[in-house]
Tab-separated table of C-alpha atoms in Angstrom:
chain	number	residue	atom	x	y	z
A	134	MET	CA	0.141	-0.188	0.046
A	135	SER	CA	1.377	3.477	-1.060
A	136	TYR	CA	0.887	6.892	1.142
A	137	LEU	CA	0.379	9.813	-0.126
A	138	LEU	CA	1.755	12.635	2.788
A	139	LYS	CA	0.503	16.166	1.046
A	140	GLY	CA	1.663	19.395	2.077
A	141	VAL	CA	4.332	18.241	5.098
A	142	ARG	CA	6.578	19.851	6.339
A	143	PRO	CA	10.294	18.185	5.688
A	144	LEU	CA	12.643	18.955	8.778
A	145	GLY	CA	9.896	21.806	9.557
A	146	GLY	CA	10.845	23.851	5.862
A	147	ASP	CA	8.014	24.097	3.037
A	148	PRO	CA	4.979	22.102	1.920
A	149	VAL	CA	5.406	19.712	-0.580
A	150	ASP	CA	3.542	15.964	-1.241
A	151	LEU	CA	5.652	13.253	-0.219
A	152	VAL	CA	4.989	9.176	-1.292
A	153	LEU	CA	6.251	6.709	0.187
A	154	ASN	CA	5.658	3.101	-2.033
A	155	GLU	CA	7.201	-0.570	-1.751
A	156	GLY	CA	9.224	0.794	1.494
A	157	VAL	CA	10.818	3.632	-0.188
A	158	ILE	CA	10.291	7.235	-0.380
A	159	ALA	CA	9.519	7.235	-4.036
A	160	GLU	CA	8.526	10.720	-5.153
A	161	LEU	CA	8.338	13.922	-3.522
A	162	GLY	CA	6.798	17.207	-5.213
A	163	THR	CA	3.152	18.526	-5.899
A	164	GLY	CA	-0.097	17.047	-7.128
A	165	LEU	CA	0.859	13.307	-6.457
A	166	THR	CA	-1.093	10.483	-6.061
A	167	ALA	CA	-1.242	7.340	-3.680
A	168	ASP	CA	-3.536	4.412	-2.128
A	169	VAL	CA	-3.768	6.237	0.755
A	170	THR	CA	-3.910	10.197	1.272
A	171	ILE	CA	-3.164	11.422	4.780
A	172	ASP	CA	-3.853	15.563	5.119
A	173	ALA	CA	-0.658	16.177	6.098
A	174	ASP	CA	-1.198	20.195	5.990
A	175	GLY	CA	1.028	22.050	8.822
A	176	LEU	CA	2.394	18.201	10.088
A	177	ILE	CA	6.327	18.377	10.081
A	178	ALA	CA	8.574	15.419	8.897
A	179	LEU	CA	11.497	13.443	10.542
A	180	PRO	CA	13.442	10.727	9.799
A	181	GLY	CA	12.115	7.795	11.980
A	182	LEU	CA	13.095	8.274	15.563
A	183	VAL	CA	16.185	6.015	16.650
A	184	ASP	CA	16.705	5.833	20.337
A	185	LEU	CA	19.970	4.925	21.837
A	186	HIS	CA	19.199	3.539	25.252
A	187	THR	CA	15.599	1.544	25.816
A	188	HIS	CA	14.828	-1.093	28.595
A	189	LEU	CA	12.681	-3.071	26.956
A	190	ARG	CA	12.870	-5.972	30.009
A	191	GLU	CA	12.062	-9.059	28.465
A	192	PRO	CA	13.190	-11.778	28.490
A	193	GLY	CA	12.945	-11.952	32.564
A	194	LEU	CA	11.124	-8.676	33.514
A	195	GLU	CA	7.567	-9.401	31.691
A	196	ASN	CA	6.106	-8.030	34.393
A	197	ALA	CA	7.180	-4.391	33.962
A	198	GLU	CA	7.084	-4.761	29.396
A	199	THR	CA	8.023	-6.844	26.962
A	200	VAL	CA	9.329	-6.010	23.837
A	201	GLU	CA	6.181	-6.301	22.295
A	202	SER	CA	4.688	-3.453	24.226
A	203	GLY	CA	8.173	-1.393	24.298
A	204	THR	CA	8.077	-1.376	20.701
A	205	LEU	CA	5.048	-0.188	20.795
A	206	ALA	CA	5.532	2.564	23.210
A	207	ALA	CA	8.187	3.983	20.380
A	208	ALA	CA	6.311	3.723	17.264
A	209	LEU	CA	3.753	6.215	19.312
A	210	GLY	CA	6.405	8.073	20.199
A	211	GLY	CA	7.670	8.214	16.390
A	212	PHE	CA	10.931	5.640	16.617
A	213	THR	CA	11.336	3.286	14.297
A	214	ALA	CA	14.595	1.733	15.302
A	215	VAL	CA	15.688	1.182	19.744
A	216	PHE	CA	18.790	-0.195	21.026
A	217	ALA	CA	17.359	-2.518	23.843
A	218	MET	CA	20.009	-2.083	27.166
A	219	PRO	CA	21.129	-5.855	28.279
A	220	ASN	CA	19.718	-5.500	32.359
A	221	THR	CA	17.744	-8.701	31.404
A	222	GLN	CA	16.739	-11.564	33.250
A	223	PRO	CA	19.214	-13.115	31.620
A	224	ALA	CA	21.252	-10.411	30.749
A	225	ALA	CA	21.797	-10.322	26.910
A	226	ASP	CA	25.417	-11.483	27.775
A	227	THR	CA	25.538	-13.853	24.990
A	228	ALA	CA	25.076	-14.721	20.808
A	229	GLY	CA	21.959	-16.327	22.403
A	230	VAL	CA	19.978	-14.302	24.546
A	231	VAL	CA	21.312	-10.826	21.870
A	232	GLU	CA	19.932	-12.677	18.732
A	233	GLN	CA	16.463	-13.232	21.456
A	234	VAL	CA	15.780	-10.570	21.429
A	235	TYR	CA	16.748	-9.162	17.925
A	236	ARG	CA	13.568	-11.676	16.641
A	237	LEU	CA	10.906	-11.042	19.447
A	238	GLY	CA	11.507	-7.291	17.990
A	239	ARG	CA	11.280	-8.588	14.057
A	240	ASP	CA	8.357	-10.834	15.128
A	241	ALA	CA	6.523	-7.940	16.713
A	242	GLY	CA	6.848	-5.789	14.052
A	243	TYR	CA	6.586	-2.055	15.472
A	244	CYS	CA	10.097	-1.246	14.993
A	245	ASP	CA	13.240	-2.898	14.923
A	246	VAL	CA	14.892	-3.421	17.591
A	247	GLN	CA	18.963	-3.727	18.084
A	248	PRO	CA	20.527	-5.783	21.147
A	249	ILE	CA	23.068	-4.353	23.279
A	250	GLY	CA	25.574	-6.807	24.888
A	251	ALA	CA	26.441	-6.680	28.198
A	252	VAL	CA	30.462	-5.578	28.226
A	253	THR	CA	30.897	-7.911	31.491
A	254	GLN	CA	29.208	-11.509	32.572
A	255	GLY	CA	25.958	-10.690	33.901
A	256	ARG	CA	27.395	-7.636	34.032
A	257	ALA	CA	28.630	-8.294	37.300
A	258	GLY	CA	31.763	-6.105	36.527
A	259	LYS	CA	33.740	-8.926	36.547
A	260	GLN	CA	34.932	-10.608	33.689
A	261	LEU	CA	34.355	-10.194	30.135
A	262	ALA	CA	31.426	-10.976	28.237
A	263	GLU	CA	31.003	-12.570	24.976
A	264	LEU	CA	31.739	-9.501	23.030
A	265	GLY	CA	33.148	-11.115	19.904
A	266	ALA	CA	30.712	-13.809	19.622
A	267	MET	CA	27.949	-11.250	20.123
A	268	ALA	CA	29.396	-9.325	17.251
A	269	GLU	CA	29.067	-12.147	14.742
A	270	SER	CA	25.940	-13.142	15.590
A	271	ALA	CA	22.609	-12.298	13.816
A	272	ALA	CA	22.021	-9.431	15.884
A	273	ARG	CA	25.456	-7.481	14.785
A	274	VAL	CA	26.244	-6.005	18.239
A	275	ARG	CA	28.124	-2.761	18.090
A	276	VAL	CA	26.950	-0.916	21.271
A	277	PHE	CA	27.979	-2.742	24.495
A	278	SER	CA	26.907	-1.747	27.758
A	279	ASP	CA	26.517	-2.821	31.767
A	280	ASP	CA	23.829	-0.263	32.287
A	281	GLY	CA	22.583	0.371	34.570
A	282	ASP	CA	25.906	-0.426	36.342
A	283	CYS	CA	29.201	1.441	35.329
A	284	VAL	CA	32.773	-0.485	34.654
A	285	SER	CA	34.496	0.904	37.205
A	286	ASP	CA	37.171	-1.466	36.781
A	287	ALA	CA	39.815	0.487	34.928
A	288	VAL	CA	41.851	-2.481	33.559
A	289	LEU	CA	38.322	-4.067	32.483
A	290	MET	CA	37.245	-0.938	30.739
A	291	ARG	CA	40.754	-0.914	29.072
A	292	ARG	CA	40.145	-4.577	27.732
A	293	ALA	CA	36.604	-3.790	26.585
A	294	LEU	CA	37.673	-0.670	24.277
A	295	GLU	CA	39.710	-2.514	22.956
A	296	TYR	CA	38.351	-5.810	21.906
A	297	VAL	CA	35.406	-3.940	20.128
A	298	LYS	CA	37.872	-2.111	18.378
A	299	ALA	CA	38.298	-4.681	15.935
A	300	PHE	CA	34.292	-4.847	14.359
A	301	ASP	CA	34.120	-0.554	15.068
A	302	GLY	CA	32.008	-1.169	18.458
A	303	VAL	CA	31.536	1.122	20.813
A	304	ILE	CA	31.392	1.052	24.792
A	305	ALA	CA	28.350	2.848	26.767
A	306	GLN	CA	29.292	3.362	29.538
A	307	HIS	CA	26.923	4.341	32.367
A	308	ALA	CA	29.208	7.250	34.683
A	309	GLN	CA	28.687	6.216	38.186
A	310	GLU	CA	31.533	5.626	40.847
A	311	PRO	CA	30.580	3.003	43.009
A	312	ARG	CA	31.791	3.714	45.958
A	313	LEU	CA	31.078	7.628	45.877
A	314	THR	CA	27.256	6.213	45.504
A	315	GLU	CA	26.748	4.194	47.723
A	316	GLY	CA	23.400	3.873	49.071
A	317	ALA	CA	22.449	7.521	46.739
A	318	GLN	CA	18.685	8.389	47.007
A	319	MET	CA	18.929	11.830	45.120
A	320	ASN	CA	21.782	14.728	43.759
A	321	GLU	CA	24.307	15.994	46.449
A	322	GLY	CA	23.023	19.497	47.610
A	323	VAL	CA	21.398	21.766	49.961
A	324	LEU	CA	18.080	19.849	48.810
A	325	SER	CA	19.185	16.424	49.966
A	326	GLY	CA	19.971	17.361	53.137
A	327	GLN	CA	16.886	19.490	53.555
A	328	LEU	CA	15.065	16.134	52.594
A	329	GLY	CA	17.442	13.653	55.077
A	330	LEU	CA	18.354	11.460	51.701
A	331	ARG	CA	21.673	10.355	50.912
A	332	GLY	CA	23.131	12.276	47.917
A	333	TRP	CA	24.495	11.871	44.551
A	334	PRO	CA	27.822	13.559	44.137
A	335	ALA	CA	28.290	15.149	40.412
A	336	VAL	CA	31.494	14.125	40.605
A	337	ALA	CA	30.900	10.097	40.484
A	338	GLU	CA	29.949	10.805	37.333
A	339	GLU	CA	32.377	13.716	36.206
A	340	ALA	CA	35.201	11.082	37.418
A	341	ILE	CA	34.583	8.184	35.395
A	342	ILE	CA	33.679	10.256	32.451
A	343	ALA	CA	37.520	11.782	32.946
A	344	ARG	CA	39.049	8.593	32.756
A	345	ASP	CA	36.979	7.049	30.011
A	346	VAL	CA	37.891	9.562	27.596
A	347	LEU	CA	41.165	9.204	28.518
A	348	LEU	CA	41.517	5.773	28.376
A	349	ALA	CA	39.407	5.382	25.052
A	350	ALA	CA	42.078	8.473	23.406
A	351	HIS	CA	44.764	5.838	24.678
A	352	VAL	CA	43.659	2.970	22.986
A	353	GLY	CA	41.971	4.646	20.435
A	354	SER	CA	38.051	3.529	20.636
A	355	ARG	CA	34.832	4.605	20.824
A	356	VAL	CA	33.112	5.807	24.211
A	357	HIS	CA	29.758	6.741	23.894
A	358	ILE	CA	28.777	8.158	27.831
A	359	CYS	CA	25.373	7.645	28.839
A	360	HIS	CA	22.639	10.263	30.011
A	361	VAL	CA	25.429	13.223	30.861
A	362	SER	CA	23.271	15.579	33.697
A	363	THR	CA	25.750	17.403	35.136
A	364	ALA	CA	27.311	21.089	34.059
A	365	GLY	CA	30.949	19.207	34.664
A	366	SER	CA	30.162	16.562	32.733
A	367	VAL	CA	29.494	18.771	29.851
A	368	GLU	CA	32.560	20.693	30.471
A	369	ILE	CA	34.483	17.283	30.469
A	370	LEU	CA	33.391	15.984	27.430
A	371	ARG	CA	33.912	19.567	25.663
A	372	TRP	CA	37.521	19.001	25.801
A	373	ALA	CA	37.920	15.750	25.254
A	374	LYS	CA	36.040	16.799	21.961
A	375	SER	CA	38.371	19.625	21.200
A	376	LYS	CA	41.438	17.093	21.490
A	377	GLY	CA	39.529	15.394	18.640
A	378	TYR	CA	38.927	12.026	21.532
A	379	ALA	CA	36.389	9.392	20.106
A	380	VAL	CA	34.278	10.536	22.187
A	381	THR	CA	30.030	10.915	21.948
A	382	ALA	CA	26.909	11.363	24.728
A	383	GLU	CA	23.387	11.521	25.293
A	384	VAL	CA	20.931	13.073	27.444
A	385	THR	CA	17.803	12.049	28.532
A	386	PRO	CA	14.331	14.192	27.854
A	387	HIS	CA	13.996	14.437	31.850
A	388	HIS	CA	17.387	15.553	32.361
A	389	LEU	CA	16.575	18.967	30.369
A	390	LEU	CA	12.936	19.550	31.805
A	391	LEU	CA	12.717	18.469	35.309
A	392	THR	CA	15.185	19.381	37.977
A	393	ASP	CA	16.126	18.241	41.616
A	394	GLU	CA	13.343	20.354	43.556
A	395	LEU	CA	10.586	17.963	42.573
A	396	VAL	CA	12.173	15.566	45.117
A	397	ALA	CA	10.844	17.619	47.396
A	398	SER	CA	7.758	15.577	47.030
A	399	TYR	CA	8.755	12.516	47.654
A	400	ASP	CA	7.005	11.197	44.653
A	401	PRO	CA	9.537	8.118	43.828
A	402	VAL	CA	8.178	9.242	40.275
A	403	TYR	CA	11.208	11.296	40.195
A	404	LYS	CA	13.365	9.297	41.539
A	405	VAL	CA	16.192	8.365	38.273
A	406	ASN	CA	19.486	7.646	37.685
A	407	PRO	CA	21.329	9.294	37.475
A	408	PRO	CA	19.455	11.965	39.482
A	409	LEU	CA	17.566	14.561	38.986
A	410	ARG	CA	19.908	17.753	38.904
A	411	THR	CA	19.954	21.589	39.615
A	412	ALA	CA	18.285	24.448	36.819
A	413	GLU	CA	22.050	25.072	36.263
A	414	ASP	CA	23.052	21.646	35.217
A	415	VAL	CA	20.252	21.204	33.362
A	416	THR	CA	20.820	24.670	31.320
A	417	ALA	CA	24.266	23.390	31.072
A	418	VAL	CA	23.040	20.114	29.069
A	419	ARG	CA	20.492	22.071	27.048
A	420	GLU	CA	23.476	24.398	25.811
A	421	ALA	CA	25.417	21.195	25.143
A	422	LEU	CA	22.859	19.501	23.623
A	423	ALA	CA	22.382	22.663	21.013
A	424	ASP	CA	25.866	22.506	20.846
A	425	GLY	CA	26.986	19.255	19.334
A	426	THR	CA	28.772	18.618	22.901
A	427	ILE	CA	25.996	15.726	23.334
A	428	ASP	CA	25.467	14.369	20.020
A	429	VAL	CA	22.393	12.576	21.088
A	430	VAL	CA	18.781	12.378	22.907
A	431	ALA	CA	18.411	9.181	24.605
A	432	THR	CA	15.188	8.233	26.810
A	433	ASP	CA	16.387	5.628	28.873
A	434	HIS	CA	13.418	4.110	29.108
A	435	ALA	CA	12.762	2.661	32.300
A	436	PRO	CA	9.961	0.442	32.265
A	437	HIS	CA	8.724	-0.783	36.559
A	438	PRO	CA	5.963	-2.217	37.645
A	439	VAL	CA	3.511	-0.535	40.530
A	440	GLU	CA	4.656	-2.280	43.307
A	441	GLU	CA	8.076	-0.806	42.860
A	442	LYS	CA	7.671	2.317	42.215
A	443	GLU	CA	4.308	3.651	44.196
A	444	CYS	CA	6.122	3.030	47.514
A	445	GLU	CA	8.303	4.833	50.087
A	446	TRP	CA	11.139	6.736	48.372
A	447	PRO	CA	14.276	5.074	49.821
A	448	ALA	CA	12.906	1.114	48.716
A	449	ALA	CA	11.496	2.654	44.879
A	450	ALA	CA	13.745	1.750	41.916
A	451	MET	CA	15.102	4.072	39.959
A	452	GLY	CA	13.884	4.631	36.086
A	453	MET	CA	11.412	6.339	34.510
A	454	VAL	CA	9.825	5.868	30.640
A	455	GLY	CA	9.426	8.093	28.503
A	456	LEU	CA	9.448	6.639	24.695
A	457	GLU	CA	6.088	7.690	24.051
A	458	THR	CA	6.807	11.835	25.812
A	459	ALA	CA	10.261	12.087	24.244
A	460	LEU	CA	9.645	13.924	21.409
A	461	ALA	CA	7.200	16.575	23.369
A	462	VAL	CA	9.594	17.133	25.542
A	463	VAL	CA	12.287	18.156	23.310
A	464	GLN	CA	10.060	20.603	21.624
A	465	GLN	CA	9.145	22.173	24.754
A	466	ALA	CA	12.810	22.190	26.100
A	467	MET	CA	15.035	23.194	22.928
A	468	VAL	CA	12.727	23.896	20.156
A	469	ASP	CA	10.393	26.234	21.948
A	470	THR	CA	13.174	27.552	23.389
A	471	GLY	CA	15.113	28.529	20.066
A	472	LEU	CA	17.853	26.202	21.180
A	473	LEU	CA	17.457	23.492	18.164
A	474	ASP	CA	14.963	23.939	15.173
A	475	TRP	CA	13.497	20.358	13.526
A	476	ALA	CA	16.749	19.831	11.762
A	477	GLY	CA	18.814	19.772	14.677
A	478	VAL	CA	16.260	17.385	15.838
A	479	ALA	CA	16.147	14.547	13.116
A	480	GLU	CA	19.923	14.708	13.692
A	481	ARG	CA	20.251	14.510	17.534
A	482	MET	CA	16.729	11.878	17.450
A	483	SER	CA	17.423	10.085	13.963
A	484	ALA	CA	20.803	10.583	12.393
A	485	ALA	CA	23.394	10.532	15.437
A	486	PRO	CA	22.361	7.629	17.022
A	487	ALA	CA	21.684	5.888	14.086
A	488	ARG	CA	25.389	6.576	13.524
A	489	ILE	CA	26.983	5.640	16.891
A	490	GLY	CA	25.281	2.650	16.315
A	491	ARG	CA	26.514	1.899	13.688
A	492	LEU	CA	22.699	1.071	12.795
A	493	GLN	CA	21.941	0.507	8.734
A	494	GLY	CA	18.529	1.986	6.983
A	495	HIS	CA	18.527	4.094	9.217
A	496	GLY	CA	19.133	8.196	10.368
A	497	GLY	CA	19.035	8.951	6.933
A	498	THR	CA	17.049	11.826	5.194
A	499	LEU	CA	14.133	12.571	3.889
A	500	GLU	CA	14.920	12.252	0.214
A	501	ARG	CA	14.024	10.125	-2.937
A	502	GLY	CA	14.761	6.898	-2.932
A	503	VAL	CA	15.843	6.191	1.178
A	504	ALA	CA	14.240	3.791	3.021
A	505	ALA	CA	10.596	5.333	4.403
A	506	ASN	CA	10.975	5.473	7.892
A	507	VAL	CA	9.533	8.753	9.033
A	508	THR	CA	7.477	10.101	11.466
A	509	LEU	CA	4.895	12.521	11.125
A	510	TYR	CA	4.602	15.343	14.341
A	511	ASP	CA	1.919	18.153	14.974
A	512	PRO	CA	3.850	20.537	16.725
A	513	ASN	CA	0.410	22.460	17.877
A	514	ALA	CA	-0.990	19.793	19.256
A	515	PRO	CA	-0.967	20.131	23.388
A	516	TRP	CA	-1.783	16.341	25.090
A	517	ALA	CA	-2.584	16.318	28.807
A	518	VAL	CA	0.151	13.177	30.078
A	519	GLU	CA	-2.706	10.309	31.199
A	520	PRO	CA	-0.065	7.386	32.520
A	521	ALA	CA	-3.522	5.181	32.299
A	522	ASN	CA	-3.016	5.730	28.546
A	523	LEU	CA	0.707	4.497	27.900
A	524	ALA	CA	1.279	1.506	25.590
A	525	SER	CA	4.359	0.502	27.586
A	526	LYS	CA	3.412	-2.032	30.301
A	527	SER	CA	4.375	0.393	33.365
A	528	ARG	CA	2.994	4.067	33.983
A	529	ASN	CA	6.100	5.223	35.750
A	530	THR	CA	6.489	8.776	33.975
A	531	PRO	CA	6.990	11.848	35.208
A	532	PHE	CA	4.893	13.700	33.278
A	533	GLY	CA	1.350	12.335	34.340
A	534	GLY	CA	-0.926	15.027	34.423
A	535	ARG	CA	1.697	17.677	32.694
A	536	THR	CA	0.838	19.299	29.181
A	537	LEU	CA	2.739	18.741	26.285
A	538	PRO	CA	3.468	21.129	23.734
A	539	GLY	CA	2.801	17.999	20.709
A	540	ARG	CA	2.530	14.871	19.745
A	541	VAL	CA	3.086	12.019	16.975
A	542	VAL	CA	0.548	11.693	14.733
A	543	ALA	CA	1.769	9.151	11.692
A	544	THR	CA	5.143	6.493	12.356
A	545	PHE	CA	6.140	4.638	8.970
A	546	LEU	CA	8.253	1.471	9.339
A	547	ARG	CA	9.685	0.902	6.015
A	548	GLY	CA	6.748	2.483	4.643
A	549	ARG	CA	4.000	0.642	6.452
A	550	ALA	CA	2.233	2.015	8.710
A	551	THR	CA	2.603	1.285	12.541
A	552	VAL	CA	1.365	4.479	13.796
A	553	LEU	CA	-1.525	6.007	12.531
A	554	ASP	CA	-3.523	9.173	14.125
A	555	GLY	CA	-2.329	8.914	17.014
A	556	LYS	CA	-2.777	5.375	17.196
A	557	PRO	CA	-1.813	1.491	16.133
A	558	ALA	CA	-2.206	1.121	12.769
């Protein structure tokens, strides 16, 4: 079936008609026809979004999320590909597990699922996992991470960086010095003292980033820093990039918008790792995303069942869901503030994550002949986030009850609609 997107604005530019047919963008122009016409007047067309940091929880934690429910949430958020983190049960540390996740994504059909392999066996930080076997598997893993935990052993980190060079892989580091964050509950500062919650100091993130950019430079390998949250981290990344080191970084939508003052409510929906930081940190990560010091927006979509979040703050799990709200939050934090245009959003939410993860067929341009992975977005459609209406199996969104400025209207994966009129197709 072919689709005509009539009057759509590619990357927010001038209106044009765009035809999707046989898996590719077949035509751009005026006066075009197709099997199905979508009135896209005023809608923005973006290359299908790519999330470099998603927790799909399957296998083993299906009470929180499954590959099917998580990828449906992704499609509703405008994503055509997601990278699935390996903190499953068992951990995705073998060729068998990553191939299982890869095939579950293919069978669900909402978006492409590219597994991330664990760096160490069982994510225990003791011995390297089967990095080569995962790279050679059907899933062709190129991103490795122990996310949720830091590869804190410097020797092990060096060996991992050296190993993945052979197949152009990258280590995605969860930058958290473990001894400095034992028992941490929120950002360390005056507020943590007032609330009586143990603090997670900024230096615990910054020290690991400094170490790892130097290690990566020393061995000539690529390192990617997950969910950057502090102004100090931004300065280290800016310095490393000025030296030409092969470092990339991401920021989450929630770290672009929310501050640690929300923790004063003691509502565990705001409990996340790394923690929400100060307004000064939020300003710094926004500016870094705008100037390219931070390359990517990644959701860190982290679903948890009700019993793990609706409890006292110290006992609650860390994490937030974010696939369905990501683009609207980025609009509010970056576009509506004038820090990014829609071409900039496309670079940071589609092209850059695909490039870092060496993912073929995604992150391209909206030109004739390229794969028809397309997101249609209405920037003038405010909506109130109702957690019960999310497609994810979990409801732990920090944006419940908030009004966001725009929403995804349609998503196409290789020319096939996965979302139409804001609903599963």
